[in-house]
Amino acid sequence: MNLSPHMLDAMRSMRSGDLARATATLQAALSPISASAPAQTMHSDNNVIDLTPTRVTVRESANDGDAKTALRPSRFSNERHHSMEYRLYVPADAAAGMPLVVMLHGCTQTPEDFAIGTGMNALADELGFIVAYPRQPQSANAQKCWNWFRPGDQQRGRGEPALIAGIVQDVLRRENADPGRIYVAGLSAGGAAAAIMAACYPDVFAAVGIHSGLACRSAKDLPSALSAMRRGGGLRAARSDAKVVPVIIFHGDRDPTVHPINSAEIAAVAAAGLDRSLEIRTERGRACDGRPYTRETRADSSGRVFVEQWTVHGAGHAWSGGASTGSYTDPAGPNASRAMLDFFLRHRLA
């Protein structure tokens, strides 16, 4: 495949021994490519799915007394867990026992921008769940990337995974969310970080969404990170005793930054780790006036899907079906946010 200028520059810097420049260039390479075009419905071989988010309007209601009572409004607050800040979205009139979705932004993005681009807050209003958006500061990474290729940030109880897991516990205590319905998703470096969270905390997350990302432990340093982005992490699909978290994957087949082979590796490793026989089904469709896609599912004998892989044809390195008002989105693709929520809400921890 053709490599992006950032990737070529990173490789040249590595060959010359300038690892500092190579690191900065790699981080810039993980900044997605934006696109624009409207997409509100998705046509498959079998049906048409409405993908237009519906925002709930908060109305005042009067009780039997003299006072007038308003439903509790939605809030998008600034919070902190130790050294890590995060934004927390709680929908209007939230109740105890709601699911929690943790969203990990891509390089150069912010929680606010990621919320706009993915439309997750509107879906939270519609479907009734809480959203936490951890913020990667420039002090931790110059391009605000999650450090998915550092061994210290790929382990339970250490580094970034420990901080993100701490945010989950904060929200559980504060909002009385459902501990059996906690999910994590991310884009690019955030997708790789989401894969790490699922691998390190399978007792916390009921499902994971990985968009344009890489599998956990695809890399252990900068050279292996560059290699994984170009040709995959070389992970072998083998059964293990580790618990596998159900996964939904999105990837554009024209991604110049993270090769789509990484999507196939994530799916294969997850399927191999599941201690059950899975039936593979393939469906092809097209977003209305937008991009074609292939959706492959792996389900057990009851029809419950544990691995769902979307390949968006003609798409680059951007959130499929995202809003053009946010950065690094491809509105022409099928709606990844709604597909992920549909997948998430079918799974809960036993």
CSV table of C-alpha atoms in Angstrom, one decimal, residues 44 48 55 77 82 90 103 124 134 151 154 167 188 220 237 239 253-255 287 308:
chain,number,residue,atom,x,y,z
A,44,SER,CA,-27.9,-3.8,4.0
A,48,VAL,CA,-32.7,-0.5,6.2
A,55,ARG,CA,-31.9,14.1,21.0
A,77,SER,CA,-18.9,18.4,33.3
A,82,HIS,CA,-5.7,11.9,40.1
A,90,VAL,CA,-24.9,12.5,32.0
A,103,MET,CA,-14.6,7.1,24.8
A,124,ALA,CA,-26.7,8.9,25.3
A,134,PRO,CA,-10.6,10.8,29.4
A,151,PRO,CA,5.0,-1.6,27.7
A,154,GLN,CA,-0.1,-1.9,28.3
A,167,ILE,CA,-12.1,7.0,36.0
A,188,SER,CA,-6.8,5.2,16.1
A,220,LYS,CA,6.5,-2.8,22.4
A,237,ALA,CA,-4.7,-16.4,16.6
A,239,ARG,CA,-6.5,-20.1,22.2
A,253,ASP,CA,-9.9,-0.3,3.5
A,254,ARG,CA,-8.1,2.8,2.2
A,255,ASP,CA,-6.6,3.7,5.5
A,287,ALA,CA,-24.7,3.8,3.7
A,308,GLU,CA,-18.4,-7.9,14.6
